Each structure stands twice: as C-alpha cells, then as structure tokens.
Coordinates of C-alpha atoms and ligand atoms in Angstrom, one line a residue:
M1 CA 142.8 168.1 155.5
D2 CA 145.4 166.9 158.0
I3 CA 148.5 166.4 155.8
Q4 CA 151.4 165.0 157.7
S5 CA 155.1 164.8 157.0
I6 CA 156.4 161.6 158.6
K7 CA 160.1 161.3 159.2
T8 CA 161.7 158.1 157.9
T9 CA 165.1 156.6 157.1
P10 CA 166.1 154.8 153.8
Y11 CA 166.1 151.1 153.4
T12 CA 169.1 150.0 151.3
D13 CA 167.4 147.1 149.5
Q14 CA 164.7 148.9 147.4
T15 CA 166.4 148.6 144.0
C16 CA 163.9 148.0 141.2
G17 CA 164.3 144.6 139.5
T18 CA 162.9 143.3 136.2
S19 CA 159.5 144.6 137.1
G20 CA 159.5 147.0 140.1
L21 CA 160.1 145.9 143.7
R22 CA 159.5 142.3 144.8
K23 CA 160.1 141.3 148.4
K24 CA 159.0 138.9 151.0
I25 CA 155.9 140.0 152.9
S26 CA 157.9 140.1 156.1
V27 CA 160.2 142.6 154.5
V28 CA 157.4 144.8 153.1
K29 CA 155.7 144.9 156.5
Q30 CA 158.7 146.6 158.1
E31 CA 157.9 150.1 159.5
N32 CA 157.6 152.6 156.6
Y33 CA 159.0 150.2 154.1
L34 CA 156.1 150.5 151.7
E35 CA 155.6 154.1 152.5
N36 CA 159.2 154.9 151.6
F37 CA 159.0 153.2 148.3
V38 CA 155.7 154.8 147.3
Q39 CA 157.0 158.3 148.2
A40 CA 160.2 157.5 146.3
I41 CA 158.1 156.8 143.2
F42 CA 156.4 160.2 143.6
N43 CA 159.7 161.9 144.4
S44 CA 161.1 160.6 141.1
L45 CA 158.2 162.1 139.1
E46 CA 157.2 165.6 138.2
G47 CA 154.0 167.4 137.3
F48 CA 151.4 165.0 138.8
E49 CA 149.6 167.4 141.1
G50 CA 145.9 167.5 140.2
K51 CA 146.3 164.5 137.8
T52 CA 144.9 161.0 137.9
L53 CA 146.5 157.9 139.3
V54 CA 145.1 154.4 138.8
I55 CA 145.6 151.9 141.7
G56 CA 144.9 148.2 141.8
G57 CA 146.4 144.9 142.7
D58 CA 146.1 141.2 142.3
G59 CA 144.4 140.6 145.6
R60 CA 147.3 138.8 147.3
Y61 CA 147.9 139.0 151.0
F62 CA 148.7 142.6 152.1
N63 CA 146.9 144.1 149.1
N64 CA 144.2 145.8 151.2
T65 CA 146.6 147.2 153.7
A66 CA 149.0 148.5 151.0
I67 CA 146.2 150.1 149.0
Q68 CA 144.9 152.1 152.0
K69 CA 148.5 153.4 152.7
I70 CA 149.0 154.3 149.0
I71 CA 145.6 156.2 148.8
K72 CA 146.6 158.3 151.8
I73 CA 150.1 159.0 150.4
A74 CA 148.7 159.9 147.0
I75 CA 146.1 162.3 148.5
A76 CA 148.9 164.0 150.5
N77 CA 151.0 164.3 147.4
Q78 CA 148.1 166.2 145.7
F79 CA 146.8 163.8 143.1
G80 CA 143.5 165.1 141.8
R81 CA 141.8 161.8 141.2
L82 CA 142.5 158.2 142.2
I83 CA 140.8 155.5 140.1
I84 CA 140.8 152.2 142.2
G85 CA 139.6 148.8 141.2
Q86 CA 136.6 147.6 143.3
N87 CA 138.0 145.9 146.5
G88 CA 141.4 147.0 145.4
I89 CA 141.5 144.5 142.6
L90 CA 142.8 145.1 139.1
S91 CA 144.6 142.7 136.8
T92 CA 147.8 144.2 135.4
P93 CA 146.4 144.4 131.8
A94 CA 143.2 146.0 133.1
A95 CA 145.1 148.6 135.1
S96 CA 147.2 149.4 132.0
H97 CA 144.0 149.8 129.9
L98 CA 142.4 152.1 132.5
I99 CA 145.5 154.3 132.7
V100 CA 145.3 155.0 128.9
K101 CA 141.5 155.1 128.6
R102 CA 141.2 157.6 131.5
G103 CA 144.2 159.7 130.5
A104 CA 145.8 159.0 133.8
F105 CA 149.3 160.3 134.8
G106 CA 150.2 156.7 135.6
G107 CA 149.3 153.8 137.9
I108 CA 150.6 151.9 140.9
I109 CA 150.1 148.1 140.4
L110 CA 150.5 145.9 143.5
S111 CA 151.6 142.4 142.4
A112 CA 154.4 140.0 142.7
S113 CA 152.9 138.4 139.6
H114 CA 153.9 134.7 139.4
N115 CA 155.6 134.7 142.9
P116 CA 153.9 132.8 145.7
G117 CA 151.3 134.6 147.9
G118 CA 150.0 134.4 151.4
P119 CA 151.6 135.6 154.7
N120 CA 154.9 133.9 154.0
G121 CA 154.8 134.7 150.3
D122 CA 155.9 137.7 148.2
F123 CA 154.6 141.2 147.6
G124 CA 155.4 143.5 144.7
I125 CA 154.8 147.1 143.7
K126 CA 155.5 148.9 140.4
F127 CA 154.7 152.1 138.6
D128 CA 153.2 152.2 135.1
T129 CA 153.6 155.4 133.1
A130 CA 150.8 157.3 131.2
D131 CA 151.1 154.9 128.2
G132 CA 150.2 152.1 130.5
A133 CA 153.7 150.6 130.3
P134 CA 155.9 149.5 133.1
A135 CA 158.3 152.4 134.1
P136 CA 161.3 152.4 131.7
Q137 CA 164.7 151.8 133.1
S138 CA 165.4 155.5 133.4
I139 CA 162.5 156.0 135.8
S140 CA 163.2 152.8 137.6
D141 CA 166.7 154.1 138.2
K142 CA 165.4 157.4 139.5
I143 CA 163.0 155.6 141.9
T144 CA 165.9 153.5 143.2
E145 CA 168.0 156.6 143.7
Q146 CA 165.1 158.3 145.6
T147 CA 164.8 155.2 148.0
K148 CA 168.4 155.8 149.0
I149 CA 167.9 159.5 150.1
I150 CA 164.3 159.6 151.4
D151 CA 163.9 161.3 154.8
H152 CA 160.2 161.8 155.0
Y153 CA 156.9 160.9 153.3
W154 CA 153.6 162.6 153.1
T155 CA 150.3 161.1 154.3
V156 CA 146.9 162.2 155.5
N157 CA 145.2 161.4 158.8
I158 CA 141.9 159.9 157.6
N159 CA 139.9 156.7 158.0
D160 CA 140.4 153.9 155.5
I161 CA 138.5 154.4 152.3
K162 CA 135.6 152.0 151.5
L163 CA 136.5 150.2 148.3
S164 CA 133.6 147.7 148.1
E165 CA 131.1 150.0 146.4
I166 CA 131.5 151.5 142.9
G167 CA 131.2 155.3 143.0
E168 CA 133.0 158.5 143.9
Q169 CA 133.9 160.2 147.1
V170 CA 135.8 163.4 147.7
I171 CA 138.6 163.7 150.2
G172 CA 140.0 167.3 150.4
S173 CA 140.8 168.1 146.8
T174 CA 141.1 164.5 145.6
V175 CA 138.3 162.5 144.1
I176 CA 138.4 158.8 144.9
E177 CA 136.7 156.8 142.2
V178 CA 136.0 153.1 142.8
V179 CA 135.4 151.3 139.4
D180 CA 134.3 147.9 138.3
S181 CA 137.5 145.9 137.8
V182 CA 136.3 143.9 134.9
R183 CA 133.8 145.7 132.6
D184 CA 136.1 148.2 130.8
Y185 CA 138.6 145.5 130.1
A186 CA 136.0 143.1 128.8
S187 CA 134.5 145.7 126.5
Y188 CA 138.0 146.4 125.1
M189 CA 138.4 142.7 124.3
Q190 CA 135.1 142.8 122.5
E191 CA 136.4 145.6 120.3
I192 CA 139.5 143.5 119.4
F193 CA 138.1 140.0 118.8
D194 CA 135.2 138.4 117.0
F195 CA 133.1 137.4 120.0
E196 CA 130.3 136.1 117.8
A197 CA 132.6 133.6 116.0
I198 CA 134.0 132.5 119.4
S199 CA 130.6 132.0 121.0
N200 CA 129.5 130.0 118.0
L201 CA 132.4 127.7 118.7
F202 CA 131.1 127.1 122.2
K203 CA 127.5 126.7 120.9
N204 CA 128.8 123.9 118.6
G205 CA 130.1 122.0 121.6
F206 CA 133.7 123.2 121.9
K207 CA 135.0 122.6 125.4
M208 CA 137.4 124.7 127.3
S209 CA 138.9 124.6 130.7
Y210 CA 140.5 127.7 132.3
D211 CA 142.4 127.7 135.6
A212 CA 142.6 131.1 137.3
L213 CA 144.8 129.6 140.0
N214 CA 142.7 131.5 142.7
A215 CA 144.4 134.6 141.4
V216 CA 143.2 137.9 139.9
T217 CA 141.7 136.6 136.6
G218 CA 138.8 134.6 138.0
P219 CA 136.2 137.4 137.8
Y220 CA 137.6 138.4 134.3
A221 CA 137.5 134.9 132.9
S222 CA 134.1 134.1 134.4
Y223 CA 132.6 137.2 132.8
I224 CA 134.3 136.9 129.5
F225 CA 134.4 133.2 128.8
E226 CA 131.2 132.1 130.6
T227 CA 128.9 135.1 130.6
L228 CA 129.8 136.9 127.3
L229 CA 131.0 133.9 125.2
G230 CA 128.7 131.2 126.5
A231 CA 131.3 128.7 127.6
E232 CA 129.5 126.3 129.9
E233 CA 129.4 127.0 133.6
G234 CA 132.4 125.4 135.3
T235 CA 134.8 126.3 132.5
V236 CA 136.6 128.6 134.9
L237 CA 138.3 126.7 137.7
N238 CA 139.7 128.2 140.9
K239 CA 138.0 131.4 140.1
T240 CA 137.9 133.2 143.5
P241 CA 140.9 135.5 144.0
L242 CA 142.3 134.5 147.4
P243 CA 145.1 136.2 149.4
D244 CA 147.2 133.0 149.4
F245 CA 145.9 131.7 146.1
G246 CA 144.4 128.8 148.0
G247 CA 147.9 127.3 148.3
L248 CA 148.4 127.2 144.5
H249 CA 151.5 128.7 142.9
P250 CA 150.3 131.4 140.6
E251 CA 152.6 130.6 137.8
P252 CA 151.1 128.9 134.8
N253 CA 153.8 126.5 133.6
L254 CA 154.4 122.7 133.4
T255 CA 155.9 122.6 136.9
Y256 CA 153.7 124.9 139.0
A257 CA 150.4 124.2 137.2
K258 CA 151.0 120.5 137.0
H259 CA 147.5 119.7 138.4
F260 CA 146.0 121.5 135.4
V261 CA 148.4 120.1 132.8
D262 CA 147.6 116.6 134.1
K263 CA 143.9 117.3 133.6
M264 CA 144.6 118.3 130.0
Y265 CA 146.5 115.1 129.4
Q266 CA 143.6 112.8 130.4
D267 CA 141.5 111.0 127.8
D268 CA 138.4 113.1 128.5
A269 CA 140.3 116.4 128.4
P270 CA 138.5 119.4 126.9
D271 CA 139.5 120.8 123.4
F272 CA 141.3 123.7 124.9
G273 CA 143.0 124.5 128.2
A274 CA 144.4 127.8 129.4
A275 CA 145.7 129.3 132.7
S276 CA 146.9 132.7 133.8
D277 CA 149.3 133.9 136.6
G278 CA 148.8 136.0 139.7
D279 CA 148.2 139.3 138.1
G280 CA 146.8 138.1 134.7
D281 CA 149.5 139.1 132.4
R282 CA 150.9 135.6 131.6
Y283 CA 149.1 132.7 130.1
M284 CA 149.6 129.0 129.2
I285 CA 147.9 127.3 126.3
L286 CA 147.2 123.5 126.1
G287 CA 145.3 121.3 123.7
K288 CA 144.1 117.8 124.4
K289 CA 147.3 116.1 125.6
F290 CA 149.3 118.9 124.0
F291 CA 151.4 121.8 125.5
V292 CA 152.1 124.9 123.5
A293 CA 155.6 126.4 124.0
P294 CA 155.4 130.1 124.6
S295 CA 157.7 130.8 121.6
D296 CA 155.4 128.7 119.4
S297 CA 152.4 130.5 120.7
L298 CA 154.0 133.9 119.8
A299 CA 154.7 132.5 116.3
I300 CA 151.2 131.2 115.8
I301 CA 149.7 134.5 116.9
A302 CA 152.0 136.3 114.4
E303 CA 151.0 133.9 111.7
Y304 CA 147.3 134.8 112.1
M305 CA 147.7 138.5 113.2
E306 CA 146.3 140.0 110.1
Q307 CA 143.3 137.8 110.0
I308 CA 142.0 139.6 113.1
P309 CA 140.4 142.8 111.7
F310 CA 141.7 144.9 114.6
Y311 CA 145.2 144.3 113.4
K312 CA 144.6 144.3 109.6
G313 CA 147.1 146.7 107.9
K314 CA 148.8 147.3 111.2
F315 CA 151.3 144.5 111.4
Y316 CA 154.5 146.5 111.7
G317 CA 156.9 144.0 113.3
V318 CA 157.5 141.7 116.2
A319 CA 159.8 141.8 119.3
R320 CA 160.8 138.9 121.5
S321 CA 163.1 138.9 124.4
M322 CA 166.5 137.6 123.4
P323 CA 166.3 134.4 125.5
T324 CA 163.0 133.5 123.7
A325 CA 163.5 130.8 121.0
P326 CA 163.2 132.4 117.5
A327 CA 160.2 130.5 116.2
V328 CA 158.5 133.9 115.4
D329 CA 161.5 135.1 113.4
K330 CA 160.7 132.7 110.6
V331 CA 157.1 133.9 110.4
M332 CA 158.4 137.5 110.1
C333 CA 161.1 136.6 107.6
K334 CA 158.4 135.2 105.3
R335 CA 156.5 138.5 105.6
N336 CA 159.6 140.6 105.2
L337 CA 158.8 142.4 108.5
P338 CA 161.3 143.4 111.2
I339 CA 162.0 141.4 114.3
Y340 CA 163.7 142.9 117.4
A341 CA 165.4 141.0 120.3
T342 CA 165.2 142.9 123.6
P343 CA 166.4 142.2 127.2
T344 CA 164.1 140.4 129.5
G345 CA 161.5 142.7 131.1
W346 CA 158.3 144.0 129.5
K347 CA 159.5 147.6 129.9
F348 CA 161.9 147.1 126.9
F349 CA 159.0 146.5 124.5
S350 CA 157.1 149.7 125.2
S351 CA 159.3 152.2 123.2
L352 CA 159.0 149.9 120.1
L353 CA 155.2 149.6 120.6
N354 CA 154.7 153.3 121.0
A355 CA 156.8 154.0 117.9
N356 CA 154.7 151.6 115.8
K357 CA 157.8 149.5 115.1
I358 CA 156.1 146.4 116.4
S359 CA 152.6 145.2 116.7
L360 CA 153.2 142.1 118.7
C361 CA 155.8 141.0 121.4
G362 CA 156.4 138.1 123.6
E363 CA 158.6 136.1 125.8
E364 CA 159.5 132.5 126.9
S365 CA 158.1 133.3 130.4
F366 CA 154.5 132.9 129.1
G367 CA 153.9 136.6 128.3
T368 CA 152.5 137.9 125.0
G369 CA 151.0 141.3 124.1
S370 CA 150.3 143.7 121.3
F371 CA 149.9 147.4 120.8
H372 CA 146.4 147.1 122.3
L373 CA 148.1 147.9 125.6
C374 CA 151.6 148.2 126.9
E375 CA 151.6 145.3 129.3
K376 CA 151.5 141.6 128.5
D377 CA 148.0 140.3 128.6
G378 CA 147.0 136.7 129.4
I379 CA 143.3 136.8 128.6
W380 CA 143.9 138.7 125.4
A381 CA 146.3 136.0 124.3
I382 CA 143.8 133.2 125.2
L383 CA 141.1 135.1 123.2
F384 CA 143.5 135.4 120.3
W385 CA 143.9 131.6 120.3
L386 CA 140.1 131.1 120.5
N387 CA 139.6 133.5 117.6
I388 CA 142.2 131.6 115.6
I389 CA 140.5 128.3 116.3
A390 CA 137.1 129.9 115.4
I391 CA 138.6 131.1 112.1
T392 CA 140.4 127.9 111.1
G393 CA 138.4 125.1 112.8
K394 CA 141.7 123.6 113.7
S395 CA 142.8 122.0 117.0
V396 CA 145.6 123.4 119.1
E397 CA 147.8 120.5 118.0
E398 CA 147.0 121.0 114.3
L399 CA 147.9 124.7 114.5
N400 CA 151.3 123.8 116.0
F401 CA 152.0 121.1 113.4
D402 CA 151.0 123.6 110.7
L403 CA 153.6 126.0 112.0
W404 CA 156.3 123.3 112.2
H405 CA 155.5 122.0 108.7
Q406 CA 155.8 125.4 107.3
Y407 CA 158.8 126.7 109.1
G408 CA 160.5 123.8 110.8
R409 CA 160.3 123.1 114.6
V410 CA 162.2 125.2 117.1
F411 CA 162.6 123.1 120.3
T412 CA 162.8 125.2 123.4
S413 CA 163.1 124.7 127.1
T414 CA 163.6 127.2 129.9
Q415 CA 165.0 125.8 133.1
S416 CA 165.1 127.7 136.4
Y417 CA 167.2 126.9 139.4
E418 CA 165.5 128.7 142.3
G419 CA 166.6 129.5 145.9
L420 CA 170.3 129.6 145.1
E421 CA 173.0 131.2 147.3
V422 CA 173.9 134.5 145.8
E423 CA 177.7 134.4 146.2
P424 CA 178.5 131.1 144.5
T425 CA 175.9 131.8 141.8
N426 CA 177.6 135.1 141.0
Q427 CA 181.0 133.3 140.9
M428 CA 179.6 130.9 138.4
M429 CA 178.3 133.6 136.2
N430 CA 181.6 135.5 136.4
A431 CA 183.5 132.4 135.6
L432 CA 181.3 131.8 132.5
K433 CA 181.9 135.4 131.4
E434 CA 185.6 135.0 131.7
K435 CA 185.6 131.8 129.5
L436 CA 183.2 132.9 126.8
N437 CA 185.9 133.8 124.2
S438 CA 187.8 130.5 124.7
L439 CA 184.6 128.4 124.1
V440 CA 184.4 129.4 120.4
G441 CA 185.4 126.4 118.2
Q442 CA 185.0 123.8 121.0
T443 CA 182.6 120.9 120.5
F444 CA 180.4 119.5 123.2
F445 CA 178.4 116.3 122.8
G446 CA 178.8 116.6 119.0
H447 CA 177.7 120.2 118.7
K448 CA 180.2 123.0 117.8
I449 CA 180.2 126.4 119.3
I450 CA 180.4 129.1 116.6
E451 CA 179.9 132.3 118.6
T452 CA 179.7 133.5 122.2
G453 CA 178.9 136.9 123.7
I454 CA 177.4 139.1 126.3
F455 CA 174.0 140.5 125.4
N456 CA 174.2 144.3 125.5
Y457 CA 171.2 146.3 124.2
I458 CA 170.7 149.7 122.8
D459 CA 167.0 150.7 122.5
P460 CA 166.6 151.6 118.8
I461 CA 164.1 154.4 119.7
T462 CA 165.4 156.0 122.9
G463 CA 169.0 155.1 122.6
D464 CA 169.0 153.9 126.3
T465 CA 171.4 151.1 126.9
A466 CA 171.0 147.9 129.0
N467 CA 174.3 146.0 129.4
N468 CA 175.2 142.6 130.7
Q469 CA 171.7 141.1 130.0
G470 CA 172.9 137.5 129.7
Y471 CA 175.4 135.2 128.1
I472 CA 175.0 133.7 124.7
I473 CA 176.6 130.4 123.6
Q474 CA 175.6 129.9 120.0
F475 CA 176.2 126.4 118.5
E476 CA 175.9 125.5 114.8
D477 CA 172.5 124.0 115.5
G478 CA 171.3 125.4 118.8
R479 CA 171.9 127.9 121.6
I480 CA 172.3 128.2 125.3
F481 CA 171.5 131.5 127.0
S482 CA 171.9 132.1 130.7
R483 CA 171.1 135.0 133.0
L484 CA 170.0 135.6 136.6
S485 CA 166.3 136.4 137.3
G486 CA 165.4 139.9 138.4
T487 CA 162.0 139.1 140.0
G488 CA 163.0 136.8 142.9
S489 CA 162.5 138.1 146.5
S490 CA 165.4 136.4 148.1
G491 CA 168.5 134.4 147.1
A492 CA 169.3 134.0 143.4
T493 CA 167.5 132.3 140.5
L494 CA 169.4 131.0 137.5
R495 CA 167.5 130.9 134.3
M496 CA 168.9 128.7 131.5
Y497 CA 167.2 129.0 128.1
Y498 CA 167.8 126.4 125.4
Y499 CA 166.8 126.1 121.8
A500 CA 167.6 124.0 118.7
E501 CA 165.9 123.7 115.3
T502 CA 165.0 120.9 113.0
N503 CA 163.4 120.6 109.6
E504 CA 163.2 116.8 109.9
Q505 CA 159.5 116.0 110.0
D506 CA 160.0 112.7 111.8
K507 CA 161.4 114.6 114.7
F508 CA 158.6 117.2 115.1
S509 CA 156.8 115.1 117.8
M510 CA 159.9 114.7 120.0
D511 CA 159.8 115.9 123.5
A512 CA 161.6 119.3 123.7
V513 CA 163.7 118.5 126.7
E514 CA 164.8 115.2 125.1
A515 CA 165.6 117.0 121.9
L516 CA 167.7 119.5 123.8
S517 CA 169.5 117.1 126.1
D518 CA 172.9 117.5 124.5
F519 CA 172.8 121.3 125.0
I520 CA 171.6 120.8 128.6
M521 CA 174.5 118.5 129.3
A522 CA 176.9 120.9 127.6
A523 CA 175.6 123.8 129.8
N524 CA 176.3 121.8 132.9
E525 CA 179.8 120.9 131.7
I526 CA 180.6 124.5 130.6
M527 CA 179.2 126.3 133.7
G528 CA 179.6 123.6 136.4
I529 CA 176.0 124.4 137.6
K530 CA 176.0 121.5 140.0
D531 CA 179.4 122.3 141.5
Y532 CA 178.5 126.0 142.1
T533 CA 174.9 125.6 143.1
G534 CA 174.8 122.2 144.6
K535 CA 171.6 121.5 142.6
D536 CA 171.3 118.3 140.6
A537 CA 168.3 119.5 138.6
P538 CA 166.3 122.7 138.0
N539 CA 163.2 123.5 140.0
V540 CA 161.2 124.5 137.0
V541 CA 161.3 123.0 133.5
T542 CA 159.2 124.2 130.7
Ligands
LIG1 C1 158.3 140.1 134.6 C2 158.8 140.8 133.3 C3 158.9 139.8 132.2 C4 159.9 138.8 132.6 C5 159.5 138.1 133.9 C6 160.5 137.2 134.4 O1 157.1 139.5 134.3 O2 157.8 141.8 132.9 O3 159.4 140.5 131.1 O4 160.1 137.8 131.6 O5 159.3 139.1 134.9 O6 161.7 137.9 134.7 P1 163.0 137.3 135.4 O7 163.4 136.2 134.4 O8 163.9 138.4 135.6 O9 162.5 136.6 136.7 P2 156.0 139.3 135.5 O10 154.9 138.5 134.9 O11 156.8 138.5 136.6 O12 155.6 140.6 135.9

C-alpha cells in the first residue's frame, strides 16, 4: 500500500458553522482545500484506527470527486472499514441510522443541505459521531483548530473506487463496503410507523404529492411512498437526484418551493403535500390550500406522539430551538412534561436525546426529529403526519384547527435577508445589542416590550456553554428574535423570527405575516434593517 504524506498549508477560512463547513464550490475546489479539512477532522479525533466510517452525500455537484478523495484519506488514516452509500449517495438521516446500526466510529456527510447546488453552488462537509449526531461544539472547535495548524495530510495512491455496485472490496487493510442507500432506512421506518394503516389510506383513495426537488430523497420517497405504501405512481415529483438539483433550490419553504406550494393551492390539489431539502433532513407539510408552520407541525406531532406504539411510554420531553415559536410548549404543559429551548443547530439536541430527557425536537427551519436517530429527519416527519391522518381520519387543515382550538394559535414567521454585506450587518447587530436594555418599557405600534436579552445557553447535560446565540425582544403579546445564520457560504444572512399568540377564534384563520405585521414594523424601526442592509424586504418569508 503506497501511503503518502502530502505537504500542505492551512486555509484560514475553515471554521465550522451551524452544521460543519459550507463553502462555494469554487472555494472547495482549491488545491488541498477538501483534503485539509478531512485530515483536520481525523486529527481532531482519537482511536479510530481499525474502526468503521460511514461516508455518503446528497449527490450534489462535486460529491463524486470529494468521496473518492475522502476514501483515500480514510484508508491512509487506517480506518478498518468504510461503509459508503451506492454511487456515493446517502441522505443525512440514512447516514445517521447506518452509523448507529453498524456500530461505526462516525461518519462523514457531504451536503450543503438547503443551499443551492451545481458548479456555482455550495458544498458542505460535516462529521457525525458514533451516536449518529452532528459533531458537538467541542469537536467542531477542535476541527477548526486543526485546520489552522495542518501541515500535511495522508492519502493512498490507488485508482478511484467503483461505487456503483453493492458489495465489498479490500484495499490494504481497509474493507470498502458499498451499501444500498435506501433499504436499511426504509426498514427502520417500517419498525416505527404503522405502514398497514397508511397503505389503507392510499387504498381508500387518499392522494399525496411529494416533491423531492431533484435532491437526495427521490429514491427514498419512491420506494417508501409508492412501492411500500402503495401511493399511486407519480406521487413523487422531481425524483432523480441531480448535481444541480435541476435548477431547483433545494429548500422546502414558501419562497423556494413556490412551484410546489402553488400546486397545493389549486382546486384539484391532492389531500396531502410534502417536500424535503437537499440532504433529506428537512420537510414541509401542506394540505389542500393549507400550509403547516414548522412550529405547529412540531406541536401536532407532540400531540399524537404516544399514539404511535414506537413512542408509547417513552415520551420524556421536547426541545425546540429558542427562535422556534412555542406552540409545542402548550402541548407539553398540558402533559406536565419538560420543554427545553436550545440554540440553533441540531447538534444542541443530541445530548438531551441521548440522556432520554427528550423524545422529540424541532425547529422553525423545517426540521423535526426524535430519539429514533440523532439527526432531523424529513421522511420520518412526513410518515408521522401520514400515520396521524390514518389514525384520526382528519385532514391537514382539521388537525391544525384542532390544535389551535385546544391551545390557541401561535402565529409565526421567519424572515431571512440573504447576501448581505458582512460589515454593516455586524454593525447593525452590535447596535441592537447595545440598545437592548434601553428598549424595556418602550411601546412600538401598540405593543409594549417587557424584557430583552442575549440568548446564552448552558447544556443541561454536558455543561457546555454557547453564548451570544441571538437577541430576544419580548413584548407583552409577542416576540422578535434575531440572529445571523451560520450556514451561508458567503456574505451574511440575517434571520428574523417573529411570533405572537391569540386565543380569539375569529383570528385563527388570519395570515401569519399579516397577524405579525406590527412586530415586523417594530423590528425594522428598532434595528434599522433597511438602513444597515439596504434591503427593503427579506428574500425568504415563511
Ligand atoms: C442546519 C442546522 C439546523 C439549523 C439550520 C439553519 O440545518 O442543523 O439546526 O436550523 O442549519 O441554520 P442557520 O440559521 O444558522 O442558517 P441544515 O438542514 O442546513 O443542515
């Protein structure tokens, strides 16, 4: 085995963000850029020699090239077995499941998730630990440190490995195992949900449309919804994973998946609509002419959690990210079960999941998951909805109104300003931080501010801290939360999160953005968003 040590010099921009490293393809293609980061991951870890590593990606542009480089670096670093999705494809939840099922040391997942693909798009790479969870902050920090001091990486001088056929091959002392990307995951879903009840739904004429956005979930959705559950052929749209997602933006929300939302608002829309993102960990649910807010989806899943036998007697608590509207809090309050508010980033849920403090977690950014695996899981959430519908016989809209009648409605909107200049955006956030205290007691558009603060977090299990996670402006009857995104590949993205609550039934049908308009105007006045960013309106509104 020709193991080579290749000299390299550090790149200064390889700091891990909300979820690993996300960069423009042009950046990742620089000499040794990917190699440096992968070796930095291994340099930050110990005791993996002879152990198993799972590798897979969402199939975006550069996936194949990156996987071949990673295989060679992993062999040279003495991994004993590499488990790789066929053709290099694994959804993030499927990779997480494989890591745990096969007792792997960890996994490398290649995805920039919801970021655009193609030669001018983004690429991403992250490490998941043995519990199938995104690396915690402590490991992310070590990886970042290693990227700053790296001076060589290890690789082997071999031909590219064939990934199109399932089976094993041995290179030196490493076994390379190519696995079916879909079957293990699909079997796991069959253990969790009542596939018979859901397939009866389809037998009785229930219609569904699922948009895979030409991203990783196409093969998963075709097999699960059409083959196993009997949804009619054609249920899954845009089902072939393409390197550029066929020009679609792989982020299922009202802005980027508008073509699909419009379809669900036509008179002949199916009963149920769903879509997932680039790597399959996010999801969006729609009914006939009805959009389900992610925070309501989390609350409805919580409401029915114990009716799914897999979760019976195992409902310990729920966590949501702090910016997520607190619809689920009311469900948990009724059950007298704990609710945790974490910083944005799935990695913050894993300690709670592993300690059985929570069974369910979710975020406003269209991610929900449970202890079934330590990543968010789009198809799992969609199956959860189908199972609820099979149990109750209710429509998506009826399930939402049931929730609101029982607990009141929590209006919510997340608004993202993308492609901002970094310097003025940072100035805006610093100015807000400075004025937080002075805002208390002031009234904007008829709403009084009762509390403000910086969101600092202490992990209740590990004691790890995460400071400065966003700014809270709490009104008597609503909230503004603001922070900067950690998943963009260039410039800055401002995320503004709004919520307000009502128990007045005649307001339940109101459009959320309209219901929140006072708070949106207040945020603009308080922060001067337009003055600092030059933007009249956000790019993404959900
Ligand atoms: C990742 C994280 C999520 C987070 C999202 C957006 O998801 O795992 O917890 O909500 O990024 O983060 P930000 O607001 O910092 O851009 P994904 O689906 O992009 O891997």
